[in-house]
Amino acid sequence: MTTSSHRVPLTARPKDLAMFVYFVAHIPLTLLMDLVPVYPWFIQTFIKPLRDFLVWYVATFKDPIMGNPDMMWFKTFLRMEGLIQLPIFIYSAWALYNNKRSAALWICVYSAHVITTVLPCIETLAMGKPSHFPVAISDNQKTLLMCMYSPWLFFPLWMLYECFGRVRSYEQGISTKKTK
């Protein structure tokens, strides 16, 4: 039995490459946009350009979710993104790059979690009445926002399917070895 491992390059693993790019790209998006509303008060002066960008984004796209500081459920989701998802982004990018089997389980955890946080956002946009939103929003703007939110639902759904299959195959490989 050999203990050396040969790292297969990401370019030879297109599904892993897609997930790697997703996680690497998500790190700055999380730090520079998603977490801005929940950063502690003592760094607010240092992140003024980020707050200004968020104001521009909300004004341009009429996003009632990112633009509503009173939706505590959404702020909870943002805090969970910083405390749970961000470490998984970093670990998963590293693990995918290094072809670690353990990435699959953590990607399943992340995917299941993010699906359950994005669905309420899409549902709020789809079913929310204009009077429930802090900004006036047209049906076309709601549709655009749902399209903007949907990749954060569908890509994790695909990752969950893909990585759950990997976890199951690893599990079956282990149980087959134990019975021999």
PDB file of C-alpha atoms in Angstrom:
ATOM      1  CA  MET A   1       0.000   0.000   0.000  1.00  0.00           C
ATOM      2  CA  THR A   2       1.446   3.321  -1.023  1.00  0.00           C
ATOM      3  CA  THR A   3       1.078   6.355   1.201  1.00  0.00           C
ATOM      4  CA  SER A   4       2.078   8.956  -1.368  1.00  0.00           C
ATOM      5  CA  SER A   5      -0.710  10.824  -3.056  1.00  0.00           C
ATOM      6  CA  HIS A   6      -0.657  12.233  -6.515  1.00  0.00           C
ATOM      7  CA  ARG A   7      -2.586  15.463  -6.869  1.00  0.00           C
ATOM      8  CA  VAL A   8      -4.648  15.487 -10.025  1.00  0.00           C
ATOM      9  CA  PRO A   9      -4.761  19.068 -11.366  1.00  0.00           C
ATOM     10  CA  LEU A  10      -8.062  20.937 -11.170  1.00  0.00           C
ATOM     11  CA  THR A  11      -8.117  21.310 -14.953  1.00  0.00           C
ATOM     12  CA  ALA A  12      -8.439  17.515 -15.164  1.00  0.00           C
ATOM     13  CA  ARG A  13     -11.401  17.629 -12.743  1.00  0.00           C
ATOM     14  CA  PRO A  14     -13.921  20.027 -14.329  1.00  0.00           C
ATOM     15  CA  LYS A  15     -16.623  19.587 -11.672  1.00  0.00           C
ATOM     16  CA  ASP A  16     -14.106  20.282  -8.921  1.00  0.00           C
ATOM     17  CA  LEU A  17     -12.798  23.260 -10.890  1.00  0.00           C
ATOM     18  CA  ALA A  18     -16.313  24.721 -11.108  1.00  0.00           C
ATOM     19  CA  MET A  19     -16.793  24.295  -7.348  1.00  0.00           C
ATOM     20  CA  PHE A  20     -13.314  25.692  -6.641  1.00  0.00           C
ATOM     21  CA  VAL A  21     -14.043  28.836  -8.695  1.00  0.00           C
ATOM     22  CA  TYR A  22     -17.403  29.197  -6.925  1.00  0.00           C
ATOM     23  CA  PHE A  23     -15.815  29.075  -3.466  1.00  0.00           C
ATOM     24  CA  VAL A  24     -12.838  31.293  -4.328  1.00  0.00           C
ATOM     25  CA  ALA A  25     -15.126  33.898  -5.923  1.00  0.00           C
ATOM     26  CA  HIS A  26     -17.527  33.745  -2.991  1.00  0.00           C
ATOM     27  CA  ILE A  27     -14.866  34.700  -0.418  1.00  0.00           C
ATOM     28  CA  PRO A  28     -14.473  38.348  -1.550  1.00  0.00           C
ATOM     29  CA  LEU A  29     -18.207  38.642  -2.311  1.00  0.00           C
ATOM     30  CA  THR A  30     -18.964  37.634   1.253  1.00  0.00           C
ATOM     31  CA  LEU A  31     -16.348  39.888   2.840  1.00  0.00           C
ATOM     32  CA  LEU A  32     -16.947  42.936   0.629  1.00  0.00           C
ATOM     33  CA  MET A  33     -20.727  42.889   0.250  1.00  0.00           C
ATOM     34  CA  ASP A  34     -22.756  40.312   2.139  1.00  0.00           C
ATOM     35  CA  LEU A  35     -21.232  40.915   5.571  1.00  0.00           C
ATOM     36  CA  VAL A  36     -21.195  44.729   5.361  1.00  0.00           C
ATOM     37  CA  PRO A  37     -24.593  45.112   7.114  1.00  0.00           C
ATOM     38  CA  VAL A  38     -23.432  43.032  10.084  1.00  0.00           C
ATOM     39  CA  TYR A  39     -19.871  44.240  10.586  1.00  0.00           C
ATOM     40  CA  PRO A  40     -19.363  45.602  14.114  1.00  0.00           C
ATOM     41  CA  TRP A  41     -19.762  49.312  14.749  1.00  0.00           C
ATOM     42  CA  PHE A  42     -16.074  49.895  15.498  1.00  0.00           C
ATOM     43  CA  ILE A  43     -14.968  49.166  11.919  1.00  0.00           C
ATOM     44  CA  GLN A  44     -17.756  51.082  10.181  1.00  0.00           C
ATOM     45  CA  THR A  45     -15.535  54.102   9.432  1.00  0.00           C
ATOM     46  CA  PHE A  46     -12.993  51.839   7.726  1.00  0.00           C
ATOM     47  CA  ILE A  47     -15.559  50.218   5.466  1.00  0.00           C
ATOM     48  CA  LYS A  48     -17.325  53.357   4.230  1.00  0.00           C
ATOM     49  CA  PRO A  49     -16.591  52.519   0.546  1.00  0.00           C
ATOM     50  CA  LEU A  50     -18.199  49.107   1.067  1.00  0.00           C
ATOM     51  CA  ARG A  51     -21.245  50.685   2.711  1.00  0.00           C
ATOM     52  CA  ASP A  52     -21.446  53.181  -0.181  1.00  0.00           C
ATOM     53  CA  PHE A  53     -21.322  50.309  -2.674  1.00  0.00           C
ATOM     54  CA  LEU A  54     -24.112  48.533  -0.810  1.00  0.00           C
ATOM     55  CA  VAL A  55     -26.227  51.722  -0.883  1.00  0.00           C
ATOM     56  CA  TRP A  56     -25.586  51.987  -4.643  1.00  0.00           C
ATOM     57  CA  TYR A  57     -26.518  48.325  -5.151  1.00  0.00           C
ATOM     58  CA  VAL A  58     -29.789  48.663  -3.197  1.00  0.00           C
ATOM     59  CA  ALA A  59     -30.699  51.890  -5.009  1.00  0.00           C
ATOM     60  CA  THR A  60     -29.841  50.474  -8.433  1.00  0.00           C
ATOM     61  CA  PHE A  61     -31.437  47.034  -8.109  1.00  0.00           C
ATOM     62  CA  LYS A  62     -34.128  47.938  -5.550  1.00  0.00           C
ATOM     63  CA  ASP A  63     -33.148  44.929  -3.451  1.00  0.00           C
ATOM     64  CA  PRO A  64     -35.552  44.993  -0.500  1.00  0.00           C
ATOM     65  CA  ILE A  65     -33.704  42.211   1.277  1.00  0.00           C
ATOM     66  CA  MET A  66     -30.192  43.677   1.327  1.00  0.00           C
ATOM     67  CA  GLY A  67     -31.712  47.123   1.830  1.00  0.00           C
ATOM     68  CA  ASN A  68     -33.878  46.341   4.837  1.00  0.00           C
ATOM     69  CA  PRO A  69     -32.008  46.583   8.137  1.00  0.00           C
ATOM     70  CA  ASP A  70     -35.139  45.584  10.060  1.00  0.00           C
ATOM     71  CA  MET A  71     -35.327  42.023   8.725  1.00  0.00           C
ATOM     72  CA  MET A  72     -33.629  40.258  11.610  1.00  0.00           C
ATOM     73  CA  TRP A  73     -34.048  36.838   9.985  1.00  0.00           C
ATOM     74  CA  PHE A  74     -31.915  38.033   7.085  1.00  0.00           C
ATOM     75  CA  LYS A  75     -29.262  39.528   9.365  1.00  0.00           C
ATOM     76  CA  THR A  76     -29.135  36.155  11.104  1.00  0.00           C
ATOM     77  CA  PHE A  77     -28.507  34.540   7.714  1.00  0.00           C
ATOM     78  CA  LEU A  78     -25.697  37.042   7.060  1.00  0.00           C
ATOM     79  CA  ARG A  79     -24.087  36.291  10.422  1.00  0.00           C
ATOM     80  CA  MET A  80     -24.299  32.572   9.670  1.00  0.00           C
ATOM     81  CA  GLU A  81     -22.642  33.275   6.319  1.00  0.00           C
ATOM     82  CA  GLY A  82     -19.722  34.838   8.156  1.00  0.00           C
ATOM     83  CA  LEU A  83     -19.493  32.272  10.946  1.00  0.00           C
ATOM     84  CA  ILE A  84     -20.356  29.040   9.119  1.00  0.00           C
ATOM     85  CA  GLN A  85     -20.141  29.514   5.369  1.00  0.00           C
ATOM     86  CA  LEU A  86     -16.984  31.633   5.074  1.00  0.00           C
ATOM     87  CA  PRO A  87     -14.771  29.067   6.837  1.00  0.00           C
ATOM     88  CA  ILE A  88     -16.290  26.357   4.633  1.00  0.00           C
ATOM     89  CA  PHE A  89     -15.528  28.448   1.507  1.00  0.00           C
ATOM     90  CA  ILE A  90     -11.887  28.670   2.525  1.00  0.00           C
ATOM     91  CA  TYR A  91     -11.579  25.026   3.520  1.00  0.00           C
ATOM     92  CA  SER A  92     -13.465  23.744   0.471  1.00  0.00           C
ATOM     93  CA  ALA A  93     -11.353  25.792  -1.945  1.00  0.00           C
ATOM     94  CA  TRP A  94      -8.195  24.422  -0.324  1.00  0.00           C
ATOM     95  CA  ALA A  95      -9.534  20.855  -0.196  1.00  0.00           C
ATOM     96  CA  LEU A  96     -10.741  20.917  -3.803  1.00  0.00           C
ATOM     97  CA  TYR A  97      -7.417  22.318  -4.972  1.00  0.00           C
ATOM     98  CA  ASN A  98      -5.600  19.548  -3.114  1.00  0.00           C
ATOM     99  CA  ASN A  99      -8.087  16.851  -4.181  1.00  0.00           C
ATOM    100  CA  LYS A 100      -9.102  15.969  -0.615  1.00  0.00           C
ATOM    101  CA  ARG A 101     -12.029  13.589  -0.280  1.00  0.00           C
ATOM    102  CA  SER A 102     -13.203  15.362   2.869  1.00  0.00           C
ATOM    103  CA  ALA A 103     -14.281  18.336   0.738  1.00  0.00           C
ATOM    104  CA  ALA A 104     -17.385  16.446  -0.377  1.00  0.00           C
ATOM    105  CA  LEU A 105     -18.876  16.214   3.112  1.00  0.00           C
ATOM    106  CA  TRP A 106     -18.251  19.892   3.891  1.00  0.00           C
ATOM    107  CA  ILE A 107     -19.671  20.932   0.541  1.00  0.00           C
ATOM    108  CA  CYS A 108     -22.814  18.922   1.373  1.00  0.00           C
ATOM    109  CA  VAL A 109     -23.078  20.739   4.711  1.00  0.00           C
ATOM    110  CA  TYR A 110     -22.584  24.123   3.031  1.00  0.00           C
ATOM    111  CA  SER A 111     -24.993  23.381   0.187  1.00  0.00           C
ATOM    112  CA  ALA A 112     -27.816  22.189   2.431  1.00  0.00           C
ATOM    113  CA  HIS A 113     -27.322  25.240   4.631  1.00  0.00           C
ATOM    114  CA  VAL A 114     -27.221  27.813   1.823  1.00  0.00           C
ATOM    115  CA  ILE A 115     -30.233  26.320   0.042  1.00  0.00           C
ATOM    116  CA  THR A 116     -32.273  26.822   3.211  1.00  0.00           C
ATOM    117  CA  THR A 117     -31.122  30.436   3.492  1.00  0.00           C
ATOM    118  CA  VAL A 118     -31.579  31.441  -0.152  1.00  0.00           C
ATOM    119  CA  LEU A 119     -35.053  29.922  -0.528  1.00  0.00           C
ATOM    120  CA  PRO A 120     -36.655  32.334   2.007  1.00  0.00           C
ATOM    121  CA  CYS A 121     -35.054  35.261   0.160  1.00  0.00           C
ATOM    122  CA  ILE A 122     -36.462  34.125  -3.189  1.00  0.00           C
ATOM    123  CA  GLU A 123     -39.816  33.359  -1.572  1.00  0.00           C
ATOM    124  CA  THR A 124     -39.883  36.827   0.009  1.00  0.00           C
ATOM    125  CA  LEU A 125     -39.259  38.399  -3.380  1.00  0.00           C
ATOM    126  CA  ALA A 126     -41.754  36.167  -5.178  1.00  0.00           C
ATOM    127  CA  MET A 127     -44.616  36.419  -2.705  1.00  0.00           C
ATOM    128  CA  GLY A 128     -43.945  39.685  -0.887  1.00  0.00           C
ATOM    129  CA  LYS A 129     -46.436  42.481  -1.359  1.00  0.00           C
ATOM    130  CA  PRO A 130     -45.031  45.879  -2.386  1.00  0.00           C
ATOM    131  CA  SER A 131     -46.177  47.298   0.969  1.00  0.00           C
ATOM    132  CA  HIS A 132     -43.888  44.809   2.761  1.00  0.00           C
ATOM    133  CA  PHE A 133     -40.759  46.252   1.152  1.00  0.00           C
ATOM    134  CA  PRO A 134     -38.907  49.391   2.261  1.00  0.00           C
ATOM    135  CA  VAL A 135     -38.450  50.497  -1.378  1.00  0.00           C
ATOM    136  CA  ALA A 136     -40.906  50.605  -4.259  1.00  0.00           C
ATOM    137  CA  ILE A 137     -40.237  47.599  -6.478  1.00  0.00           C
ATOM    138  CA  SER A 138     -41.854  46.604  -9.755  1.00  0.00           C
ATOM    139  CA  ASP A 139     -42.605  43.065 -10.871  1.00  0.00           C
ATOM    140  CA  ASN A 140     -39.775  43.328 -13.415  1.00  0.00           C
ATOM    141  CA  GLN A 141     -37.339  44.326 -10.663  1.00  0.00           C
ATOM    142  CA  LYS A 142     -38.542  41.432  -8.497  1.00  0.00           C
ATOM    143  CA  THR A 143     -37.973  39.048 -11.412  1.00  0.00           C
ATOM    144  CA  LEU A 144     -34.483  40.444 -12.009  1.00  0.00           C
ATOM    145  CA  LEU A 145     -33.626  40.035  -8.330  1.00  0.00           C
ATOM    146  CA  MET A 146     -34.948  36.473  -8.259  1.00  0.00           C
ATOM    147  CA  CYS A 147     -32.746  35.739 -11.284  1.00  0.00           C
ATOM    148  CA  MET A 148     -29.786  37.292  -9.449  1.00  0.00           C
ATOM    149  CA  TYR A 149     -30.456  35.212  -6.311  1.00  0.00           C
ATOM    150  CA  SER A 150     -31.182  31.945  -8.139  1.00  0.00           C
ATOM    151  CA  PRO A 151     -27.571  30.932  -8.947  1.00  0.00           C
ATOM    152  CA  TRP A 152     -26.979  30.869  -5.179  1.00  0.00           C
ATOM    153  CA  LEU A 153     -29.770  28.285  -5.038  1.00  0.00           C
ATOM    154  CA  PHE A 154     -29.165  26.187  -8.146  1.00  0.00           C
ATOM    155  CA  PHE A 155     -25.380  25.879  -8.007  1.00  0.00           C
ATOM    156  CA  PRO A 156     -25.432  24.687  -4.368  1.00  0.00           C
ATOM    157  CA  LEU A 157     -28.264  22.320  -5.295  1.00  0.00           C
ATOM    158  CA  TRP A 158     -26.027  20.814  -7.982  1.00  0.00           C
ATOM    159  CA  MET A 159     -23.079  20.696  -5.546  1.00  0.00           C
ATOM    160  CA  LEU A 160     -25.250  18.907  -2.977  1.00  0.00           C
ATOM    161  CA  TYR A 161     -26.274  16.317  -5.550  1.00  0.00           C
ATOM    162  CA  GLU A 162     -22.707  15.867  -6.813  1.00  0.00           C
ATOM    163  CA  CYS A 163     -21.013  15.726  -3.420  1.00  0.00           C
ATOM    164  CA  PHE A 164     -23.673  13.594  -1.760  1.00  0.00           C
ATOM    165  CA  GLY A 165     -22.996  11.040  -4.478  1.00  0.00           C
ATOM    166  CA  ARG A 166     -19.292  11.232  -3.639  1.00  0.00           C
ATOM    167  CA  VAL A 167     -19.890  10.796   0.074  1.00  0.00           C
ATOM    168  CA  ARG A 168     -22.097   7.771  -0.621  1.00  0.00           C
ATOM    169  CA  SER A 169     -19.474   6.221  -2.919  1.00  0.00           C
ATOM    170  CA  TYR A 170     -16.721   6.777  -0.318  1.00  0.00           C
ATOM    171  CA  GLU A 171     -18.984   5.232   2.308  1.00  0.00           C
ATOM    172  CA  GLN A 172     -19.726   2.220   0.105  1.00  0.00           C
ATOM    173  CA  GLY A 173     -16.025   1.818  -0.674  1.00  0.00           C
ATOM    174  CA  ILE A 174     -15.194   1.766   3.029  1.00  0.00           C
ATOM    175  CA  SER A 175     -17.954  -0.718   3.875  1.00  0.00           C
ATOM    176  CA  THR A 176     -16.854  -2.984   0.986  1.00  0.00           C
ATOM    177  CA  LYS A 177     -13.254  -2.958   2.269  1.00  0.00           C
ATOM    178  CA  LYS A 178     -14.411  -3.795   5.803  1.00  0.00           C
ATOM    179  CA  THR A 179     -16.375  -6.846   4.659  1.00  0.00           C
ATOM    180  CA  LYS A 180     -13.457  -8.321   2.687  1.00  0.00           C
TER     181      LYS A 180
END
